[in-house]
Coordinates of C-alpha atoms and ligand atoms in Angstrom, one line a residue:
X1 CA 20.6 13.6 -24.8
X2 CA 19.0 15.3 -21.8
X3 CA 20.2 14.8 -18.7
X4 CA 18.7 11.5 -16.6
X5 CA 15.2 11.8 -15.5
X6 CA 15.7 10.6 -12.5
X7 CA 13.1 8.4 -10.2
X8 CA 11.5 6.6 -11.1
X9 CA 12.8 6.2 -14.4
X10 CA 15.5 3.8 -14.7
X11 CA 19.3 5.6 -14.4
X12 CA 19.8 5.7 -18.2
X13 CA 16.8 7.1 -19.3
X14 CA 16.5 10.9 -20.7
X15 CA 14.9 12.5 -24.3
X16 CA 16.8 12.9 -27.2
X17 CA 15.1 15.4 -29.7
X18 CA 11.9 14.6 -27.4
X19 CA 11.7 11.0 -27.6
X20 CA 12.1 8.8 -24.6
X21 CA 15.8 6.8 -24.8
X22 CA 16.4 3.7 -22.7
X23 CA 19.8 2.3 -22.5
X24 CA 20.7 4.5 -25.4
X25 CA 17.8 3.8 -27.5
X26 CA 14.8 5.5 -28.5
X27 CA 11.3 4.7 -27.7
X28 CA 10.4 4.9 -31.4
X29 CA 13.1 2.8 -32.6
X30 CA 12.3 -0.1 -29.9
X31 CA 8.4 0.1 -30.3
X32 CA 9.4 -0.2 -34.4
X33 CA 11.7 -2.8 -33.6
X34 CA 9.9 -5.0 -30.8
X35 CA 6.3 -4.2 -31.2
X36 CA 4.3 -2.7 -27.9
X37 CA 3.4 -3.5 -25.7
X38 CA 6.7 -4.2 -24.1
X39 CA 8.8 -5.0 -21.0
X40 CA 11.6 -2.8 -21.4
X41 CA 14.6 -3.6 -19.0
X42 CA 17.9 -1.0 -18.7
X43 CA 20.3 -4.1 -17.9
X44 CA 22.8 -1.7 -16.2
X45 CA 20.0 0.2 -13.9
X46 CA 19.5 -3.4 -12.9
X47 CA 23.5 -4.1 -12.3
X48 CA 23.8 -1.1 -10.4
X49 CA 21.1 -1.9 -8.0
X50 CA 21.8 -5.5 -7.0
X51 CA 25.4 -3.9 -6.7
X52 CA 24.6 -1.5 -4.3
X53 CA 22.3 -3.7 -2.3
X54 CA 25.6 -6.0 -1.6
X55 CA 27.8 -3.4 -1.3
X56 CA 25.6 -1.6 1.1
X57 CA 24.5 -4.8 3.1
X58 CA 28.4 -6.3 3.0
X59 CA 29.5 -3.2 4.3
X60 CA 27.2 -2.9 7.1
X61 CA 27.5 -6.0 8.6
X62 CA 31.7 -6.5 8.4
X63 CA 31.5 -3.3 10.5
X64 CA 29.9 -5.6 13.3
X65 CA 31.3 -8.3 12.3
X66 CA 29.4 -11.0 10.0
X67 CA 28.7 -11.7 6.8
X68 CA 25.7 -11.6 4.2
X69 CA 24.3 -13.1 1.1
X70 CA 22.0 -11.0 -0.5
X71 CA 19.3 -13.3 -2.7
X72 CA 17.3 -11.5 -5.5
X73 CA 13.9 -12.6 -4.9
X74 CA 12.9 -14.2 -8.1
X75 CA 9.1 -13.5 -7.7
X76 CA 9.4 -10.0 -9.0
X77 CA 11.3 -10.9 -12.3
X78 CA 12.5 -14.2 -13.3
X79 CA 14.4 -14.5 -17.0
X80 CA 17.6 -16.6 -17.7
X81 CA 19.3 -13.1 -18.7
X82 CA 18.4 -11.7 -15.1
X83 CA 19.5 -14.4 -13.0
X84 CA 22.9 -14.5 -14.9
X85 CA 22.7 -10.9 -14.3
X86 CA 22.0 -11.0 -10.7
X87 CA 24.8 -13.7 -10.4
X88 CA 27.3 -11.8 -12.2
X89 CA 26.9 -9.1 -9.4
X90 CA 27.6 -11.2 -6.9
X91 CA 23.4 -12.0 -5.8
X92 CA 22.4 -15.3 -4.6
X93 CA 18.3 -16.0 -6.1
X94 CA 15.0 -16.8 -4.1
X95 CA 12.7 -18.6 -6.1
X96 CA 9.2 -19.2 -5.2
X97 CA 8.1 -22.6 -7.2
X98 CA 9.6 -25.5 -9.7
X99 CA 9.2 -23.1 -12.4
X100 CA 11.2 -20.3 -11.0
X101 CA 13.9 -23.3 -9.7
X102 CA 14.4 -24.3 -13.6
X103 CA 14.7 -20.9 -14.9
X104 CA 17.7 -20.2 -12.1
X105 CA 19.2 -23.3 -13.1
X106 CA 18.9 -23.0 -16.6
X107 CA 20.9 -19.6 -16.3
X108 CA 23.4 -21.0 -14.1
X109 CA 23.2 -20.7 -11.3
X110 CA 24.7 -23.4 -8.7
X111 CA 22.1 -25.4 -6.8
X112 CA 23.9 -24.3 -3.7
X113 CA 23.3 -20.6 -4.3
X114 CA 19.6 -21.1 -4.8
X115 CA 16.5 -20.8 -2.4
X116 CA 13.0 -22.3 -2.6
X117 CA 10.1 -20.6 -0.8
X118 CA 6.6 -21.7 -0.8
X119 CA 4.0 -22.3 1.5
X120 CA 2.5 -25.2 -0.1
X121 CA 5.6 -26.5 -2.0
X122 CA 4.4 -29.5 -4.0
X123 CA 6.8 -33.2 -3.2
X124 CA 7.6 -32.5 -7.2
X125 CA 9.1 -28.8 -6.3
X126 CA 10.7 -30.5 -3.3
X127 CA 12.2 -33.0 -4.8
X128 CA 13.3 -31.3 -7.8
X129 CA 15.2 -28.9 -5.3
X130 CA 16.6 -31.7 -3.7
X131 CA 18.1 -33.0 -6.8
X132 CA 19.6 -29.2 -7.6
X133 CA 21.1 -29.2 -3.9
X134 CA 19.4 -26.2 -3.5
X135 CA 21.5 -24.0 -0.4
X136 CA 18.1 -23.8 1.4
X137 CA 14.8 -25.0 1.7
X138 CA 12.5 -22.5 3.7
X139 CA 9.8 -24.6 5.3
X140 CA 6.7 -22.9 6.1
X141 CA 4.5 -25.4 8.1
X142 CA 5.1 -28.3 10.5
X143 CA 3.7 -30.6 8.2
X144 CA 6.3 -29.2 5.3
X145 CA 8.8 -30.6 8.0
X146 CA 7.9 -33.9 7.7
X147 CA 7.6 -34.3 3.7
X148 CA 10.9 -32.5 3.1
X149 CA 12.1 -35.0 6.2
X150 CA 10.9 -37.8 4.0
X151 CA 11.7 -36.8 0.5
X152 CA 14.9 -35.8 1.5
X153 CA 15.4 -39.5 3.3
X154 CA 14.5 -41.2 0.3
X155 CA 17.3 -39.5 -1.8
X156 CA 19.2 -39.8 1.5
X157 CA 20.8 -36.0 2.1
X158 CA 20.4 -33.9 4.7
X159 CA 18.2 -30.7 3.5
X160 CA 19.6 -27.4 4.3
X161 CA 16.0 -26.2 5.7
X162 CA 15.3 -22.7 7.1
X163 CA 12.1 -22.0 9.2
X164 CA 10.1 -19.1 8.1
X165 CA 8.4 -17.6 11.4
X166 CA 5.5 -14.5 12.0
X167 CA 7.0 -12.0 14.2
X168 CA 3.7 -10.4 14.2
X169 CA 5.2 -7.3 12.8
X170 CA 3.0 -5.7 10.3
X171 CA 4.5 -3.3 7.4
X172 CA 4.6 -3.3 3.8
X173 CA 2.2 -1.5 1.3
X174 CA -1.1 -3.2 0.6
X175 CA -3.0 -5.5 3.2
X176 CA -2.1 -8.2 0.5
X177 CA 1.9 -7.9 0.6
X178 CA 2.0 -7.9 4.5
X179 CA 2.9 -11.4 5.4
X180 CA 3.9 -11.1 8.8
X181 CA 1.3 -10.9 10.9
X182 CA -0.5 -13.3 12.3
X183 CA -3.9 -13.8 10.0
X184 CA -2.9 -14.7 7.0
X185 CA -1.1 -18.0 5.5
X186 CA 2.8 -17.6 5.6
X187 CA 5.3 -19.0 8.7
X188 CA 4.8 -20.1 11.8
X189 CA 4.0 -17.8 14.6
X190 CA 6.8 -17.0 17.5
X191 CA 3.8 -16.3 19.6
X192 CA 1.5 -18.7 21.0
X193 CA -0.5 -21.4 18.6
X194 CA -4.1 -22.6 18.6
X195 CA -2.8 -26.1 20.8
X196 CA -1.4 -23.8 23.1
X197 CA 2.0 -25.7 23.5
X198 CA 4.9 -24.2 22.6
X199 CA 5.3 -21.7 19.8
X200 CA 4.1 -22.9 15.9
X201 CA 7.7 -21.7 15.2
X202 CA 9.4 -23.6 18.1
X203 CA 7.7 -26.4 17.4
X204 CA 9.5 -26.5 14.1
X205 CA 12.6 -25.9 14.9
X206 CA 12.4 -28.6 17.3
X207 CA 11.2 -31.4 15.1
X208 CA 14.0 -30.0 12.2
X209 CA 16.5 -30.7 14.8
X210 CA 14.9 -34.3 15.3
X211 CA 15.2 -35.5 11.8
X212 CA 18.5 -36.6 10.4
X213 CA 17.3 -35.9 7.0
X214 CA 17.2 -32.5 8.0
X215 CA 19.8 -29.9 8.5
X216 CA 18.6 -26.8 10.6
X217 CA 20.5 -23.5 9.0
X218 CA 18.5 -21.1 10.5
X219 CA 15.5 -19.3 11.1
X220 CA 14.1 -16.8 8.2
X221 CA 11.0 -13.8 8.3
X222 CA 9.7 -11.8 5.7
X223 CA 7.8 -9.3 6.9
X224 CA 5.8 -7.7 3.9
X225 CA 6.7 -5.5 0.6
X226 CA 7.1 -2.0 -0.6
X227 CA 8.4 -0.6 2.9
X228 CA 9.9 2.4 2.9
X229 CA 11.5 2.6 6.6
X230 CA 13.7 0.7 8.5
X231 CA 11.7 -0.1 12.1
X232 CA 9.5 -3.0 11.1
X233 CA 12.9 -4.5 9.6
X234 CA 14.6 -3.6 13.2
X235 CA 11.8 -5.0 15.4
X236 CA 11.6 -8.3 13.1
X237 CA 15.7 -8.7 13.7
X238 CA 14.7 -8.4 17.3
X239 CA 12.4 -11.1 17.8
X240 CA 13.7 -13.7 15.3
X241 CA 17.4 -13.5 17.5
X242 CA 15.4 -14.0 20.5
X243 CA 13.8 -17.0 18.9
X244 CA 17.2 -18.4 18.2
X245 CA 18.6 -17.8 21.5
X246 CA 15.3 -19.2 23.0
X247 CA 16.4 -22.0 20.7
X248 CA 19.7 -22.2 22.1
X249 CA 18.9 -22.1 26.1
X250 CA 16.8 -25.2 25.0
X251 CA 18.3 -27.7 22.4
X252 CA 22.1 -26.2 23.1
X253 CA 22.2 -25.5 19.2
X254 CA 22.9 -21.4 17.9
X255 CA 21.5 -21.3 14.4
X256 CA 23.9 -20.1 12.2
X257 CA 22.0 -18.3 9.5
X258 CA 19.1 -15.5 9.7
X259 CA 17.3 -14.3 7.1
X260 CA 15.4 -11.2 6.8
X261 CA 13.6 -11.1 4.1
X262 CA 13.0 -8.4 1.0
X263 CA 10.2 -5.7 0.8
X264 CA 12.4 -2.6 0.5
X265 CA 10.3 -0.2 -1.5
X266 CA 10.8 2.1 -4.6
X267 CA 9.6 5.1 -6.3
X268 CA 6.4 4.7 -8.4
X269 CA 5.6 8.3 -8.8
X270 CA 8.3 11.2 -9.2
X271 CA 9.3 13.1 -5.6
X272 CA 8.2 9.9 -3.8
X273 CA 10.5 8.4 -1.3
X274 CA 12.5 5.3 -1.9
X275 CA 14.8 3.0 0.3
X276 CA 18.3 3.8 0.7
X277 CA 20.2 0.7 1.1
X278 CA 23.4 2.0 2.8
X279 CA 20.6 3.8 5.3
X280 CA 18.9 0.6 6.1
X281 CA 21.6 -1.9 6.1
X282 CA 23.1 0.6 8.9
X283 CA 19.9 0.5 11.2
X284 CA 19.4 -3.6 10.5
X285 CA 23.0 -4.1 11.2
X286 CA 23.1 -1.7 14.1
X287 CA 19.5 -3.3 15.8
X288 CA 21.2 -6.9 15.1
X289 CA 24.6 -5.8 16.8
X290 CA 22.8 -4.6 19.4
X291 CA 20.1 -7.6 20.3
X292 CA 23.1 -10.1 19.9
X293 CA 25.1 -8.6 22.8
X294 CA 22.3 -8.1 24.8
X295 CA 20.9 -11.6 24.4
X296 CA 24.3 -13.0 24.5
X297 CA 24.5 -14.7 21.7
X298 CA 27.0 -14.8 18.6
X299 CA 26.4 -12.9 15.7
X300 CA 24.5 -14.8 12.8
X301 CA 25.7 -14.2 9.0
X302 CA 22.5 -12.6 7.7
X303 CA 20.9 -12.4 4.3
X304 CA 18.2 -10.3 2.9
X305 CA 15.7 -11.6 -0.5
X306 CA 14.9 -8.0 -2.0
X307 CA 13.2 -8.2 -5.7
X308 CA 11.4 -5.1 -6.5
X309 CA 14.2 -2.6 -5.0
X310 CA 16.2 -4.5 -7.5
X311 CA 14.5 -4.4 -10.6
X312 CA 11.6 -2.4 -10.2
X313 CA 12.8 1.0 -11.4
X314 CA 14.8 -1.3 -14.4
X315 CA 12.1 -1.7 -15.5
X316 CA 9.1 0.5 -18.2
X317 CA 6.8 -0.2 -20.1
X318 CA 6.0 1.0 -23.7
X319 CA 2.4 1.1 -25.1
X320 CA 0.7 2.8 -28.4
X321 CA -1.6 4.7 -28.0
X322 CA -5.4 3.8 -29.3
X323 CA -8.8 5.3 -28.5
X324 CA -8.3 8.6 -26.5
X325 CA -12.4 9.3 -25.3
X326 CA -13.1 12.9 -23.9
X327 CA -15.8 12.1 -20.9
X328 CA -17.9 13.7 -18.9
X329 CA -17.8 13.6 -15.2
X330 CA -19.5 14.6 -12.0
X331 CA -17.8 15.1 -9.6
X332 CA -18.6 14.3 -5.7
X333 CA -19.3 18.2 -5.3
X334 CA -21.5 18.2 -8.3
X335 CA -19.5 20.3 -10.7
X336 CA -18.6 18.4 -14.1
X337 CA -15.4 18.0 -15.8
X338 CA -13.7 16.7 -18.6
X339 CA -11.6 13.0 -18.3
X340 CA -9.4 12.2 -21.2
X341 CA -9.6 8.3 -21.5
X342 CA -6.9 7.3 -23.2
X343 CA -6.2 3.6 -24.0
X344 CA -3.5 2.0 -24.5
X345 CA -2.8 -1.8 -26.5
X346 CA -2.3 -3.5 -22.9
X347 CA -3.5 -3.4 -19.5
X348 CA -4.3 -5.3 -16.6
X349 CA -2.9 -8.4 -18.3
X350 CA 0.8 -6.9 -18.2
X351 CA 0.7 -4.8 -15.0
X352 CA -2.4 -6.0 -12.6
X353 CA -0.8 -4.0 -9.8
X354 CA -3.6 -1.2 -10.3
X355 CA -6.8 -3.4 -10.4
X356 CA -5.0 -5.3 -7.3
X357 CA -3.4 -3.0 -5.0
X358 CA -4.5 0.5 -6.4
X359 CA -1.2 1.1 -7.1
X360 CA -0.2 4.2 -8.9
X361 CA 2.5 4.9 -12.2
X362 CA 3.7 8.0 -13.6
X363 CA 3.2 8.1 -17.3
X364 CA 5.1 10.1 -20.0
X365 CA 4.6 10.8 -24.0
X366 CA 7.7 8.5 -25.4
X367 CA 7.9 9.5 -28.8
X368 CA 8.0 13.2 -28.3
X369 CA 6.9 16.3 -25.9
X370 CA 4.2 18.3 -26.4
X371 CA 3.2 22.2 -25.1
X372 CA 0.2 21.2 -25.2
X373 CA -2.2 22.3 -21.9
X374 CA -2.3 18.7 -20.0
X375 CA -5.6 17.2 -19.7
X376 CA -6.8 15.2 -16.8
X377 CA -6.8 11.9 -18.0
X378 CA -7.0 7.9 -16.8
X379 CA -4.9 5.8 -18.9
X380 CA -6.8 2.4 -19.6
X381 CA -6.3 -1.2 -20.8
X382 CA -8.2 -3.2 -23.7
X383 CA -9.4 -5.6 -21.3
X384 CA -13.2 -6.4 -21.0
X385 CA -13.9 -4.4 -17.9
X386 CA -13.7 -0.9 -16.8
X387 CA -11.6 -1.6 -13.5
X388 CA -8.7 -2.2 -16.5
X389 CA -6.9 0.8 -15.3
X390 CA -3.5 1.2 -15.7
X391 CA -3.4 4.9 -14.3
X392 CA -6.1 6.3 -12.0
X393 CA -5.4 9.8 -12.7
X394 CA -2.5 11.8 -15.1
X395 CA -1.8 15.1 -16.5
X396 CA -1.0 14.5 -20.2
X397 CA -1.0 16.6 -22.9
X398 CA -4.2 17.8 -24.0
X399 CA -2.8 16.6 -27.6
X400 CA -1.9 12.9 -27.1
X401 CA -3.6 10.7 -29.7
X402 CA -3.9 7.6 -31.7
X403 CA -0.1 5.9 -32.1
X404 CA 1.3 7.9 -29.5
X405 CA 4.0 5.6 -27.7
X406 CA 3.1 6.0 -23.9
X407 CA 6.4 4.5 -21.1
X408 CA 5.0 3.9 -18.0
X409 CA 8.0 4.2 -15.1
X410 CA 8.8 1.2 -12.5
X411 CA 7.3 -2.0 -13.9
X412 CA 10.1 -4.2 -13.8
X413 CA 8.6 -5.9 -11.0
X414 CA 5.7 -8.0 -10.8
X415 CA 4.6 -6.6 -14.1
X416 CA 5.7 -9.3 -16.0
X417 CA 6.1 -12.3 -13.3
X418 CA 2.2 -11.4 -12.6
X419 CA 1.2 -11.3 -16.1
X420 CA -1.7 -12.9 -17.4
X421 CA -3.5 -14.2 -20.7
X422 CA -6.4 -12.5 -19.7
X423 CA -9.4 -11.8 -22.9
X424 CA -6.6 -14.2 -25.0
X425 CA -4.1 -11.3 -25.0
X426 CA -0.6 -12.8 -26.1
X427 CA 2.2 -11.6 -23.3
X428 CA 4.5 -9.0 -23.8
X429 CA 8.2 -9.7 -24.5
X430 CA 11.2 -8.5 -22.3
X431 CA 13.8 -6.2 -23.9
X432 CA 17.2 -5.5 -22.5
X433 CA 18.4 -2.1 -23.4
X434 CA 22.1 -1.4 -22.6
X435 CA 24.6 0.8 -24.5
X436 CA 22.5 1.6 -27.0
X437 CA 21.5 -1.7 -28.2
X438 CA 18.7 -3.9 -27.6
X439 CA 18.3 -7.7 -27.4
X440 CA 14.8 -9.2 -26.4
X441 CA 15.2 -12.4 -23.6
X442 CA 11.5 -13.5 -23.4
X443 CA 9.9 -13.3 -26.9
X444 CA 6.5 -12.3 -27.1
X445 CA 3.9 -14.4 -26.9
X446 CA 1.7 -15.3 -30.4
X447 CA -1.3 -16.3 -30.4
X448 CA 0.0 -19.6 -32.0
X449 CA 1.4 -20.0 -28.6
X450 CA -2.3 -19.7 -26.8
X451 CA -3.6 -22.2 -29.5
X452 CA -0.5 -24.5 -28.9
X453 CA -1.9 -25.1 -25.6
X454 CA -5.6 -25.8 -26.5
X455 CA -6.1 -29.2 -27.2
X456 CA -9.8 -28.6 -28.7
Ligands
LLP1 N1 11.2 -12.9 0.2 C1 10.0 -13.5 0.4 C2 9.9 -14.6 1.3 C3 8.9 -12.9 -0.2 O1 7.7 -13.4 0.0 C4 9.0 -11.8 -1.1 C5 7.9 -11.2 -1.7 C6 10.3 -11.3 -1.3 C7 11.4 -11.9 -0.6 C8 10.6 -10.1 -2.2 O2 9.9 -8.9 -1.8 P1 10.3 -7.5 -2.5 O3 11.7 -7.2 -2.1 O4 10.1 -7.7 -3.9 O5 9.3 -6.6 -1.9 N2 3.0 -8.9 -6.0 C9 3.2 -7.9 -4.9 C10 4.4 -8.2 -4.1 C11 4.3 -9.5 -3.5 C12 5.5 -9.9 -2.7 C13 5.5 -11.3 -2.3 N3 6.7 -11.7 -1.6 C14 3.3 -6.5 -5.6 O6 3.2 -6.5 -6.8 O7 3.5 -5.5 -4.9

């Protein structure tokens, strides 16, 4: 075996006699053995992760003196296997819906460790949360109040509700994934609302702390996704604990609990920066130290929801090869060139990030090198349209061809959990690789499973 690739391949990938290996087996051996395309998963890249997120988070804040729960946000990959693997390690899980609820429980995981998000939960997610005594229901509108006030009445708790607020601080990668300023459709605003009373966010906690139905835990923001520096995380800290000791100088009541959110980004392409977690817990920890003494207030126990720092880099995914078209271009200057298209037996359906975002992968040959000159190429889907792009622009080698295996780096998240049946295309399964062995946890899909669904 080589040594590791390193970023952003997963920590157990290197080439053996020139084929990719994951988790101690070969590319060849899991595209013979699972088909492609395929999710492939390295179960202890994943381990290592959520255990250095807690580590790194539970060390920074006992050095000022609270605690943390770290909750893998579910959103970016949700299996049975990975929630009992997240739990094993010690992670709490954020799910998003009813459906991500019942895979978390099905895996496991206590009712009290569990999250739901949502910001138009439906009275059946509600409800069925209620039922799992989820830890924490994170409201995201003043009307939300009032239904979980009433659902949770009827069953007669007391929900553990958070209150998910816009600090108006904007970060994250793509316009899409930035979710905390103020024009777009998560939380309530800490600034000023359109009846020009008090605060949208406020107002919430307010009327939480009016129903006896409802138990107020705390006050949550998520500020956006794929961030790759600590200072949105920092001025977010800031104005959520001056929210809750605004809260305080008015009802008498310090929340216990804040919540910061995920959105710590990762390597897509190699030599691109990634998030230390030891580096950012420090500054989050430090900004939080330093905003609680100033505004006088006790320290809160904190938690954080990352997903894709978690299982992102776990995660590749292995294609075959199919038609590789020479093209020519023009270029905007005029001059032509050659583009290599090469498709591959997937696409937009398992990994809509490009066509969504313009996100960008990094590519390799899986079932052996080549010295080959590279070729400029765009590695494409089979889908019915030409944005069906799964890499803008590679080098590959000028030689790649028909039943070539291609891995393409950092799809474990929202590759899969995004995933869609698009053209009738039958979903890829989910491989764990670990100590050289392999074990699939979703199956693939067949396309008895698409006609199961058609009533005719
Ligand atoms: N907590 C909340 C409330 C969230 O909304 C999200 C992501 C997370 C945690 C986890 O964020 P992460 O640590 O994974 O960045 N589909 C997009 C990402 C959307 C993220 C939505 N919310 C993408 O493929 O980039």
């Amino acid at each position: 075996m080589s040594a590791p690739l390193g970023a952003p391949w997963p920590a157990s990938a290197g080439r053996d006699g020139g084929a990719l290996v994951l988790g101690g087996v070969s590319a060849p051996a899991l595209a013979a053995e699972h088909g492609t395309p395929a999710y492939v998963l390295d179960e202890s890249d994943f381990r290592a992760r959520a255990r250095a997120y807690r580590a790194a988070f539970a060390d920074a804040f006992e050095a000022i003196g609270t605690g943390v729960d770290v909750y893998y946000a579910g959103k970016a990959l949700l299996t049975v296997a990975v929630a009992r693997w997240a739990r094993e390690e010690g992670l709490r899980v954020d799910t998003a819906s009813g459906g991500e609820l019942a895979v978390a429980l099905r895996a496991g995981v206590p009712g009290a460790e569990l999250g739901l998000h949502g910001n138009n939960k439906s009275d059946g997610e509600i409800d069925a949360a209620l039922v799992a005594g989820v830890g924490r229901i994170i409201v995201d509108s003043l009307a939300e109040v009032d239904r979980v006030a009433a659902l949770a009445a009827a069953r007669g708790v007391a929900a553990p509700v958070m209150v998910r607020v816009t600090t108006g601080v904007h970060a994250g990668g793509h316009e899409f994934i930035s979710t905390a300023h103020e024009d777009q459709k998560f939380g309530l605003s800490v600034n000023a609302g359109p009846d020009g009373g008090d605060a949208p966010a406020m107002q919430a906690l307010l009327r939480v702390q009016e129903r006896p139905s409802l138990r107020l835990l705390g006050i949550h923001s998520h500020i956006g996704s794929q961030i790759l520096d600590g200072a949105g995380f920092v001025e977010a800290a800031r104005a959520v604990l001056r929210l809750r000791a605004d809260l305080a100088a008015r009802t008498g009541v310090l929340v216990e609990e804040v919540d910061l959110g995920g959105g710590y980004g990762i390597a897509y392409l190699p030599g691109e920066e990634t998030v230390d977690p030891f580096t950012i817990a420090r500054d989050i920890a430090h900004a939080v130290a330093t905003a609680s003494a100033e505004l006088g207030t006790a320290l809160p126990r904190i938690s954080i929801e990352p997903g894709r720092a978690i299982v992102g880099p776990s995660g590749v995914t292995l294609y075959t090869v199919g038609t590789v078209k020479p093209v020519l271009v023009t270029g905007d200057d005029g001059a032509t060139f050659t583009r290599l298209y090469v498709s591959v037996d997937g696409g937009m359906s398992d990994n809509i990030r490009p066509a969504l975002y313009g996100a960008r992968y990094h590519a390799e040959l899986a079932n052996r090198t080549s010295t080959a000159a590279p070729a400029l190429a765009r590695v494409v889907g089979k889908h019915c349209e030409s944005g069906d792009i799964v890499l803008q622009e590679i080098r590959l080698p000028g030689d790649i061809a028909a039943g070539d295996l291609l891995a393409v780096a950092a799809t474990g998240a929202y590759g899969r959990s995004m995933a869609s049946n698009y053209n009738l295309l039958p979903r890829p399964p989910v491989v764990a690789v670990a100590d050289g062995a392999s074990c699939v946890i979703v199956r693939r899909e067949t396309v008895d499973d698409l006609l199961a669904l058609d009533q005719g």
